[in-house]
Amino acid sequence: MTLVPAADAVESGRLREQLATMTTEAYRPELADIDRLPTLDIARFMNAEDATVTTAVAARLPEIAAAIDGVTARMARGGRLVYAGAGTAGRLGILDASECPPTFNTDPAQVVGLIAGGPTAVVSAVEGAEDREDAARADLDALALTADDVVVGISASGRTPYAVAAVRHARALGALTVGLSCNEDSALAAAADHGIEVVVGPETLTGSTRLKAGTAQKLVLNMISTITMIKLGKTYGNLMVDVRASNEKLKARAHRIVSLATGARDESVETALADSDGEVKNSILTLLASVDAPTAARLLQDAHGHLRKALEAAAA
């Protein structure tokens, strides 16, 4: 028989006690027979549960907005947005980061996703990775973190050592920090400059935080990246004017965006895009301000990429 070291047994007991206090880990006895229900009934129940997530997020909108303003200010100075998490939380951060280059034409290094266990953990569980605080510090040090950067720790429980250590280390280095969790009074929120605790309640499957907690985290990350990019001038109204036309679908979308923004005929849109090397913002500016492509490029540079500001300058 293999004996468990006394220290490990104590730590295991402490962790069990800790998990027992978390709403994300709570057991729901009323669902003890869920496996006996018809498929449609289970689907209806899960759908009703998911509908409560937006309400939980709405309760934290002031904290979310404050964090976004902080992220925007840092990124406007050239800083980066870094997500750090383990398991589902880490994968959600990587998903959000990977969508920024094609959507907002950001450099891949501007929004970064870190996951405990490294790239392998994106598709496979890496045993013990979430417990490695030293790995979190090393992953951030590899990025040469600065005071202009922002680190968002993501953890449904709010206690994941990797995420908490990442936030603590980043804050010690002067970076702005955000802690996103789904339990109240979490260590992650306490460690961060901006704590966001979206309490979604117990899961349909006990402790399966890829469900409501994962949905809540995705919704908040959507807000953080999207609203930050709006504030940084990456959109014109609700049009993705910084979209990178890297395939046929996106080329068609770029054409449509220029058309929607300007009301110009297809031939004029094609000419503007060709003259501007496919840059949507530049094309819109040439059409709305009646300037040539080099002038549009200069106006946008002077306006730090904000199309509205460039249009105002052109009209002055």
mmCIF file of C-alpha atoms in Angstrom:
data_model
loop_
_atom_site.group_PDB
_atom_site.id
_atom_site.type_symbol
_atom_site.label_atom_id
_atom_site.label_comp_id
_atom_site.label_asym_id
_atom_site.label_seq_id
_atom_site.Cartn_x
_atom_site.Cartn_y
_atom_site.Cartn_z
ATOM 1 C CA MET A 1 0.000 0.000 0.000
ATOM 2 C CA THR A 2 1.302 3.438 -0.988
ATOM 3 C CA LEU A 3 1.342 5.865 1.905
ATOM 4 C CA VAL A 4 0.511 9.520 1.310
ATOM 5 C CA PRO A 5 3.074 11.824 2.970
ATOM 6 C CA ALA A 6 1.582 13.618 5.959
ATOM 7 C CA ALA A 7 2.245 17.056 4.464
ATOM 8 C CA ASP A 8 0.476 16.091 1.224
ATOM 9 C CA ALA A 9 -2.482 14.686 3.149
ATOM 10 C CA VAL A 10 -2.818 17.921 5.110
ATOM 11 C CA GLU A 11 -2.637 19.988 1.927
ATOM 12 C CA SER A 12 -5.190 17.759 0.221
ATOM 13 C CA GLY A 13 -7.549 18.126 3.159
ATOM 14 C CA ARG A 14 -7.113 21.880 3.181
ATOM 15 C CA LEU A 15 -7.892 22.076 -0.530
ATOM 16 C CA ARG A 16 -11.021 19.942 -0.117
ATOM 17 C CA GLU A 17 -12.239 22.286 2.614
ATOM 18 C CA GLN A 18 -11.534 25.274 0.400
ATOM 19 C CA LEU A 19 -13.398 23.844 -2.589
ATOM 20 C CA ALA A 20 -16.367 23.012 -0.376
ATOM 21 C CA THR A 21 -16.892 26.742 0.265
ATOM 22 C CA MET A 22 -16.958 27.728 -3.428
ATOM 23 C CA THR A 23 -20.239 28.169 -5.264
ATOM 24 C CA THR A 24 -18.665 26.918 -8.495
ATOM 25 C CA GLU A 25 -18.009 23.581 -6.764
ATOM 26 C CA ALA A 26 -21.350 23.250 -4.955
ATOM 27 C CA TYR A 27 -23.343 20.025 -5.294
ATOM 28 C CA ARG A 28 -26.975 20.255 -6.360
ATOM 29 C CA PRO A 29 -28.911 17.316 -4.892
ATOM 30 C CA GLU A 30 -31.988 18.214 -6.937
ATOM 31 C CA LEU A 31 -30.031 17.132 -10.025
ATOM 32 C CA ALA A 32 -29.065 13.723 -8.676
ATOM 33 C CA ASP A 33 -31.315 12.038 -11.258
ATOM 34 C CA ILE A 34 -30.484 14.257 -14.225
ATOM 35 C CA ASP A 35 -29.001 11.257 -16.049
ATOM 36 C CA ARG A 36 -32.476 9.675 -16.075
ATOM 37 C CA LEU A 37 -34.189 12.616 -17.757
ATOM 38 C CA PRO A 38 -35.114 12.798 -21.462
ATOM 39 C CA THR A 39 -32.546 14.584 -23.618
ATOM 40 C CA LEU A 40 -34.878 17.506 -24.342
ATOM 41 C CA ASP A 41 -35.495 18.096 -20.633
ATOM 42 C CA ILE A 42 -31.760 18.218 -19.920
ATOM 43 C CA ALA A 43 -31.237 20.592 -22.826
ATOM 44 C CA ARG A 44 -34.037 22.854 -21.582
ATOM 45 C CA PHE A 45 -32.561 22.906 -18.104
ATOM 46 C CA MET A 46 -29.062 23.757 -19.328
ATOM 47 C CA ASN A 47 -30.443 26.473 -21.593
ATOM 48 C CA ALA A 48 -32.321 28.017 -18.665
ATOM 49 C CA GLU A 49 -29.150 27.881 -16.570
ATOM 50 C CA ASP A 50 -27.148 29.594 -19.297
ATOM 51 C CA ALA A 51 -29.721 32.390 -19.445
ATOM 52 C CA THR A 52 -28.734 33.395 -15.891
ATOM 53 C CA VAL A 53 -25.122 34.080 -16.861
ATOM 54 C CA THR A 54 -25.791 37.424 -18.524
ATOM 55 C CA THR A 55 -27.485 38.650 -15.353
ATOM 56 C CA ALA A 56 -24.442 37.680 -13.304
ATOM 57 C CA VAL A 57 -22.191 39.538 -15.747
ATOM 58 C CA ALA A 58 -24.479 42.592 -15.671
ATOM 59 C CA ALA A 59 -24.002 42.818 -11.907
ATOM 60 C CA ARG A 60 -20.283 43.359 -12.465
ATOM 61 C CA LEU A 61 -20.405 45.861 -15.329
ATOM 62 C CA PRO A 62 -18.993 48.779 -13.277
ATOM 63 C CA GLU A 63 -15.929 46.693 -12.348
ATOM 64 C CA ILE A 64 -15.580 45.469 -15.925
ATOM 65 C CA ALA A 65 -15.777 49.005 -17.320
ATOM 66 C CA ALA A 66 -13.165 50.267 -14.855
ATOM 67 C CA ALA A 67 -10.812 47.471 -15.849
ATOM 68 C CA ILE A 68 -11.335 48.193 -19.545
ATOM 69 C CA ASP A 69 -10.507 51.871 -19.057
ATOM 70 C CA GLY A 70 -7.280 50.787 -17.393
ATOM 71 C CA VAL A 71 -6.448 48.374 -20.214
ATOM 72 C CA THR A 72 -7.154 51.051 -22.825
ATOM 73 C CA ALA A 73 -4.898 53.587 -21.139
ATOM 74 C CA ARG A 74 -1.992 51.123 -20.987
ATOM 75 C CA MET A 75 -2.400 49.877 -24.554
ATOM 76 C CA ALA A 76 -2.634 53.462 -25.819
ATOM 77 C CA ARG A 77 0.889 53.872 -24.437
ATOM 78 C CA GLY A 78 2.080 50.847 -26.379
ATOM 79 C CA GLY A 79 1.451 48.241 -23.689
ATOM 80 C CA ARG A 80 0.260 44.688 -24.192
ATOM 81 C CA LEU A 81 -2.749 42.747 -22.959
ATOM 82 C CA VAL A 82 -1.764 39.378 -21.502
ATOM 83 C CA TYR A 83 -4.211 36.681 -20.410
ATOM 84 C CA ALA A 84 -3.045 33.993 -17.989
ATOM 85 C CA GLY A 85 -4.979 30.947 -16.867
ATOM 86 C CA ALA A 86 -5.074 27.177 -16.609
ATOM 87 C CA GLY A 87 -7.328 24.658 -18.318
ATOM 88 C CA THR A 88 -10.544 26.087 -19.743
ATOM 89 C CA ALA A 89 -9.719 29.564 -18.435
ATOM 90 C CA GLY A 90 -6.348 29.536 -20.171
ATOM 91 C CA ARG A 91 -7.881 28.279 -23.410
ATOM 92 C CA LEU A 92 -10.480 31.051 -23.349
ATOM 93 C CA GLY A 93 -7.718 33.628 -22.973
ATOM 94 C CA ILE A 94 -5.823 32.155 -25.909
ATOM 95 C CA LEU A 95 -9.013 32.118 -27.993
ATOM 96 C CA ASP A 96 -9.670 35.790 -27.324
ATOM 97 C CA ALA A 97 -6.044 36.741 -28.010
ATOM 98 C CA SER A 98 -5.918 34.783 -31.261
ATOM 99 C CA GLU A 99 -9.003 36.552 -32.619
ATOM 100 C CA CYS A 100 -7.543 40.050 -32.223
ATOM 101 C CA PRO A 101 -5.115 40.080 -35.195
ATOM 102 C CA PRO A 102 -7.689 39.165 -37.856
ATOM 103 C CA THR A 103 -10.449 41.277 -36.289
ATOM 104 C CA PHE A 104 -8.511 44.399 -35.325
ATOM 105 C CA ASN A 105 -5.255 44.060 -37.281
ATOM 106 C CA THR A 106 -3.242 43.978 -34.062
ATOM 107 C CA ASP A 107 0.264 42.609 -33.936
ATOM 108 C CA PRO A 108 0.189 39.057 -32.491
ATOM 109 C CA ALA A 109 2.426 40.297 -29.688
ATOM 110 C CA GLN A 110 -0.082 42.963 -28.577
ATOM 111 C CA VAL A 111 -2.632 40.550 -27.116
ATOM 112 C CA VAL A 112 -1.138 37.345 -25.731
ATOM 113 C CA GLY A 113 -2.636 34.260 -24.119
ATOM 114 C CA LEU A 114 -0.644 32.211 -21.609
ATOM 115 C CA ILE A 115 -1.794 28.807 -20.392
ATOM 116 C CA ALA A 116 -0.351 26.704 -17.584
ATOM 117 C CA GLY A 117 1.565 23.858 -19.177
ATOM 118 C CA GLY A 118 2.324 25.736 -22.385
ATOM 119 C CA PRO A 119 0.956 25.113 -25.902
ATOM 120 C CA THR A 120 0.431 21.397 -25.250
ATOM 121 C CA ALA A 121 -2.178 22.283 -22.625
ATOM 122 C CA VAL A 122 -4.381 23.926 -25.253
ATOM 123 C CA VAL A 123 -5.497 20.506 -26.510
ATOM 124 C CA SER A 124 -4.434 18.140 -23.726
ATOM 125 C CA ALA A 125 -4.432 18.303 -19.944
ATOM 126 C CA VAL A 126 -0.968 18.787 -18.456
ATOM 127 C CA GLU A 127 -0.945 17.219 -15.012
ATOM 128 C CA GLY A 128 -0.061 19.582 -12.179
ATOM 129 C CA ALA A 129 0.523 22.575 -14.468
ATOM 130 C CA GLU A 130 -2.065 24.780 -12.771
ATOM 131 C CA ASP A 131 -0.271 24.415 -9.431
ATOM 132 C CA ARG A 132 3.065 25.769 -10.682
ATOM 133 C CA GLU A 133 3.470 29.310 -9.478
ATOM 134 C CA ASP A 134 7.074 29.361 -10.678
ATOM 135 C CA ALA A 135 5.922 28.610 -14.224
ATOM 136 C CA ALA A 136 3.583 31.604 -14.167
ATOM 137 C CA ARG A 137 6.423 33.892 -13.159
ATOM 138 C CA ALA A 138 8.732 32.389 -15.775
ATOM 139 C CA ASP A 139 6.113 32.738 -18.525
ATOM 140 C CA LEU A 140 5.682 36.426 -17.742
ATOM 141 C CA ASP A 141 9.422 37.026 -17.447
ATOM 142 C CA ALA A 142 9.832 35.547 -20.920
ATOM 143 C CA LEU A 143 7.630 38.396 -22.182
ATOM 144 C CA ALA A 144 9.842 41.016 -20.497
ATOM 145 C CA LEU A 145 6.800 42.529 -18.834
ATOM 146 C CA THR A 146 6.759 46.315 -18.335
ATOM 147 C CA ALA A 147 4.664 48.818 -16.395
ATOM 148 C CA ASP A 148 2.726 49.611 -19.583
ATOM 149 C CA ASP A 149 1.396 46.060 -19.841
ATOM 150 C CA VAL A 150 -1.796 44.539 -18.441
ATOM 151 C CA VAL A 151 -2.115 40.991 -17.114
ATOM 152 C CA VAL A 152 -5.557 39.438 -16.752
ATOM 153 C CA GLY A 153 -5.586 36.361 -14.547
ATOM 154 C CA ILE A 154 -8.510 34.039 -15.319
ATOM 155 C CA SER A 155 -9.749 31.349 -12.934
ATOM 156 C CA ALA A 156 -13.280 30.128 -12.282
ATOM 157 C CA SER A 157 -12.425 29.169 -8.717
ATOM 158 C CA GLY A 158 -10.342 32.276 -8.150
ATOM 159 C CA ARG A 159 -7.701 30.188 -6.387
ATOM 160 C CA THR A 160 -5.727 28.587 -9.256
ATOM 161 C CA PRO A 161 -2.063 29.010 -8.238
ATOM 162 C CA TYR A 162 -0.868 29.715 -11.806
ATOM 163 C CA ALA A 163 -3.346 32.547 -12.317
ATOM 164 C CA VAL A 164 -2.916 34.064 -8.868
ATOM 165 C CA ALA A 165 0.879 33.932 -9.110
ATOM 166 C CA ALA A 166 0.773 35.552 -12.547
ATOM 167 C CA VAL A 167 -1.250 38.477 -11.224
ATOM 168 C CA ARG A 168 0.902 38.907 -8.123
ATOM 169 C CA HIS A 169 4.130 38.799 -10.132
ATOM 170 C CA ALA A 170 2.806 41.215 -12.760
ATOM 171 C CA ARG A 171 1.638 43.668 -10.121
ATOM 172 C CA ALA A 172 5.015 43.526 -8.410
ATOM 173 C CA LEU A 173 6.593 44.496 -11.727
ATOM 174 C CA GLY A 174 4.286 47.514 -12.016
ATOM 175 C CA ALA A 175 1.924 46.138 -14.650
ATOM 176 C CA LEU A 176 -1.813 46.726 -14.330
ATOM 177 C CA THR A 177 -3.599 43.575 -13.200
ATOM 178 C CA VAL A 178 -7.125 42.201 -13.513
ATOM 179 C CA GLY A 179 -8.451 39.127 -11.720
ATOM 180 C CA LEU A 180 -11.444 37.429 -13.344
ATOM 181 C CA SER A 181 -13.124 34.715 -11.281
ATOM 182 C CA CYS A 182 -16.554 33.241 -10.560
ATOM 183 C CA ASN A 183 -16.468 33.113 -6.751
ATOM 184 C CA GLU A 184 -16.757 35.879 -4.188
ATOM 185 C CA ASP A 185 -13.836 36.850 -1.951
ATOM 186 C CA SER A 186 -11.371 35.092 -4.244
ATOM 187 C CA ALA A 187 -7.605 35.191 -3.847
ATOM 188 C CA LEU A 188 -7.338 36.193 -7.503
ATOM 189 C CA ALA A 189 -9.513 39.283 -7.163
ATOM 190 C CA ALA A 190 -7.727 40.264 -3.959
ATOM 191 C CA ALA A 191 -4.348 40.045 -5.702
ATOM 192 C CA ALA A 192 -5.369 42.255 -8.629
ATOM 193 C CA ASP A 193 -5.796 45.992 -9.128
ATOM 194 C CA HIS A 194 -9.186 45.247 -10.649
ATOM 195 C CA GLY A 195 -11.115 42.283 -9.274
ATOM 196 C CA ILE A 196 -14.049 41.000 -11.314
ATOM 197 C CA GLU A 197 -16.062 38.253 -9.626
ATOM 198 C CA VAL A 198 -18.929 37.015 -11.789
ATOM 199 C CA VAL A 199 -20.825 34.643 -9.500
ATOM 200 C CA VAL A 200 -22.840 32.284 -11.712
ATOM 201 C CA GLY A 201 -23.646 29.718 -9.030
ATOM 202 C CA PRO A 202 -23.271 25.924 -9.020
ATOM 203 C CA GLU A 203 -22.867 24.104 -12.312
ATOM 204 C CA THR A 204 -25.232 21.527 -13.800
ATOM 205 C CA LEU A 205 -22.388 19.021 -13.472
ATOM 206 C CA THR A 206 -20.745 19.564 -10.108
ATOM 207 C CA GLY A 207 -17.488 21.460 -10.517
ATOM 208 C CA SER A 208 -17.591 21.492 -14.342
ATOM 209 C CA THR A 209 -16.638 25.132 -14.711
ATOM 210 C CA ARG A 210 -16.361 24.926 -18.475
ATOM 211 C CA LEU A 211 -20.148 25.443 -18.371
ATOM 212 C CA LYS A 212 -21.657 28.620 -16.827
ATOM 213 C CA ALA A 213 -18.351 29.862 -15.455
ATOM 214 C CA GLY A 214 -16.693 29.365 -18.825
ATOM 215 C CA THR A 215 -19.519 31.200 -20.563
ATOM 216 C CA ALA A 216 -19.237 34.097 -18.116
ATOM 217 C CA GLN A 217 -15.485 34.333 -18.625
ATOM 218 C CA LYS A 218 -15.923 34.338 -22.405
ATOM 219 C CA LEU A 219 -18.472 37.152 -22.179
ATOM 220 C CA VAL A 220 -16.175 39.284 -20.029
ATOM 221 C CA LEU A 221 -13.145 38.650 -22.241
ATOM 222 C CA ASN A 222 -15.265 39.628 -25.258
ATOM 223 C CA MET A 223 -15.940 42.943 -23.543
ATOM 224 C CA ILE A 224 -12.353 43.561 -22.477
ATOM 225 C CA SER A 225 -10.819 43.072 -25.920
ATOM 226 C CA THR A 226 -13.662 44.488 -28.025
ATOM 227 C CA ILE A 227 -14.337 47.651 -26.014
ATOM 228 C CA THR A 228 -10.606 48.304 -25.633
ATOM 229 C CA MET A 229 -10.195 48.113 -29.403
ATOM 230 C CA ILE A 230 -13.200 50.402 -29.920
ATOM 231 C CA LYS A 231 -11.614 52.936 -27.563
ATOM 232 C CA LEU A 232 -8.290 52.626 -29.406
ATOM 233 C CA GLY A 233 -9.937 53.571 -32.706
ATOM 234 C CA LYS A 234 -9.970 50.106 -34.210
ATOM 235 C CA THR A 235 -13.592 50.555 -35.287
ATOM 236 C CA TYR A 236 -15.700 53.203 -37.003
ATOM 237 C CA GLY A 237 -19.076 53.001 -35.338
ATOM 238 C CA ASN A 238 -19.724 49.275 -35.240
ATOM 239 C CA LEU A 239 -17.674 48.548 -38.351
ATOM 240 C CA MET A 240 -14.391 46.619 -38.114
ATOM 241 C CA VAL A 241 -12.342 49.096 -40.103
ATOM 242 C CA ASP A 242 -9.034 47.550 -39.021
ATOM 243 C CA VAL A 243 -9.991 44.086 -40.262
ATOM 244 C CA ARG A 244 -7.112 42.262 -41.940
ATOM 245 C CA ALA A 245 -8.247 40.987 -45.348
ATOM 246 C CA SER A 246 -6.173 37.803 -45.323
ATOM 247 C CA ASN A 247 -8.586 35.545 -47.200
ATOM 248 C CA GLU A 248 -11.388 35.811 -49.756
ATOM 249 C CA LYS A 249 -14.124 36.082 -47.117
ATOM 250 C CA LEU A 250 -12.328 38.913 -45.355
ATOM 251 C CA LYS A 251 -11.633 40.673 -48.650
ATOM 252 C CA ALA A 252 -15.352 40.597 -49.358
ATOM 253 C CA ARG A 253 -16.019 41.855 -45.835
ATOM 254 C CA ALA A 254 -13.518 44.700 -46.313
ATOM 255 C CA HIS A 255 -15.331 45.755 -49.476
ATOM 256 C CA ARG A 256 -18.670 45.649 -47.681
ATOM 257 C CA ILE A 257 -17.357 47.678 -44.733
ATOM 258 C CA VAL A 258 -16.063 50.438 -47.017
ATOM 259 C CA SER A 259 -19.369 50.417 -48.867
ATOM 260 C CA LEU A 260 -21.410 50.640 -45.657
ATOM 261 C CA ALA A 261 -19.245 53.441 -44.247
ATOM 262 C CA THR A 262 -19.254 55.565 -47.390
ATOM 263 C CA GLY A 263 -22.258 54.598 -49.490
ATOM 264 C CA ALA A 264 -19.935 54.569 -52.501
ATOM 265 C CA ARG A 265 -20.528 52.451 -55.606
ATOM 266 C CA ASP A 266 -18.707 49.138 -55.990
ATOM 267 C CA GLU A 267 -16.335 50.530 -58.619
ATOM 268 C CA SER A 268 -15.271 53.408 -56.377
ATOM 269 C CA VAL A 269 -14.809 51.068 -53.424
ATOM 270 C CA GLU A 270 -12.606 48.726 -55.466
ATOM 271 C CA THR A 271 -10.495 51.642 -56.667
ATOM 272 C CA ALA A 272 -10.099 53.043 -53.153
ATOM 273 C CA LEU A 273 -9.071 49.644 -51.767
ATOM 274 C CA ALA A 274 -6.589 49.112 -54.596
ATOM 275 C CA ASP A 275 -5.044 52.569 -54.121
ATOM 276 C CA SER A 276 -4.803 51.987 -50.347
ATOM 277 C CA ASP A 277 -3.274 48.494 -50.561
ATOM 278 C CA GLY A 278 -6.444 46.973 -49.135
ATOM 279 C CA GLU A 279 -6.456 49.137 -45.993
ATOM 280 C CA VAL A 280 -10.087 49.683 -45.032
ATOM 281 C CA LYS A 281 -9.587 52.822 -42.926
ATOM 282 C CA ASN A 282 -7.519 54.503 -45.607
ATOM 283 C CA SER A 283 -10.065 53.628 -48.267
ATOM 284 C CA ILE A 284 -12.927 55.099 -46.253
ATOM 285 C CA LEU A 285 -10.937 58.261 -45.626
ATOM 286 C CA THR A 286 -10.101 58.732 -49.304
ATOM 287 C CA LEU A 287 -13.768 58.432 -50.203
ATOM 288 C CA LEU A 288 -15.319 60.475 -47.388
ATOM 289 C CA ALA A 289 -12.678 63.225 -47.288
ATOM 290 C CA SER A 290 -11.897 63.249 -51.030
ATOM 291 C CA VAL A 291 -8.153 62.910 -50.446
ATOM 292 C CA ASP A 292 -5.595 60.697 -52.141
ATOM 293 C CA ALA A 293 -4.161 57.578 -50.531
ATOM 294 C CA PRO A 294 -0.853 59.125 -49.309
ATOM 295 C CA THR A 295 -2.760 61.988 -47.672
ATOM 296 C CA ALA A 296 -5.134 59.541 -46.032
ATOM 297 C CA ALA A 297 -2.195 57.556 -44.662
ATOM 298 C CA ARG A 298 -0.634 60.726 -43.215
ATOM 299 C CA LEU A 299 -3.883 61.883 -41.636
ATOM 300 C CA LEU A 300 -4.407 58.502 -40.003
ATOM 301 C CA GLN A 301 -0.858 58.435 -38.710
ATOM 302 C CA ASP A 302 -1.286 61.889 -37.191
ATOM 303 C CA ALA A 303 -4.567 60.728 -35.625
ATOM 304 C CA HIS A 304 -2.922 57.599 -34.169
ATOM 305 C CA GLY A 305 -5.190 55.421 -36.246
ATOM 306 C CA HIS A 306 -8.500 56.997 -35.164
ATOM 307 C CA LEU A 307 -10.592 57.347 -38.316
ATOM 308 C CA ARG A 308 -13.024 59.877 -36.827
ATOM 309 C CA LYS A 309 -10.161 62.123 -35.733
ATOM 310 C CA ALA A 310 -8.588 61.847 -39.183
ATOM 311 C CA LEU A 311 -11.880 62.813 -40.818
ATOM 312 C CA GLU A 312 -12.162 65.836 -38.503
ATOM 313 C CA ALA A 313 -8.616 66.869 -39.392
ATOM 314 C CA ALA A 314 -9.325 66.517 -43.086
ATOM 315 C CA ALA A 315 -12.388 68.728 -42.771
ATOM 316 C CA ALA A 316 -10.607 71.425 -40.732
#
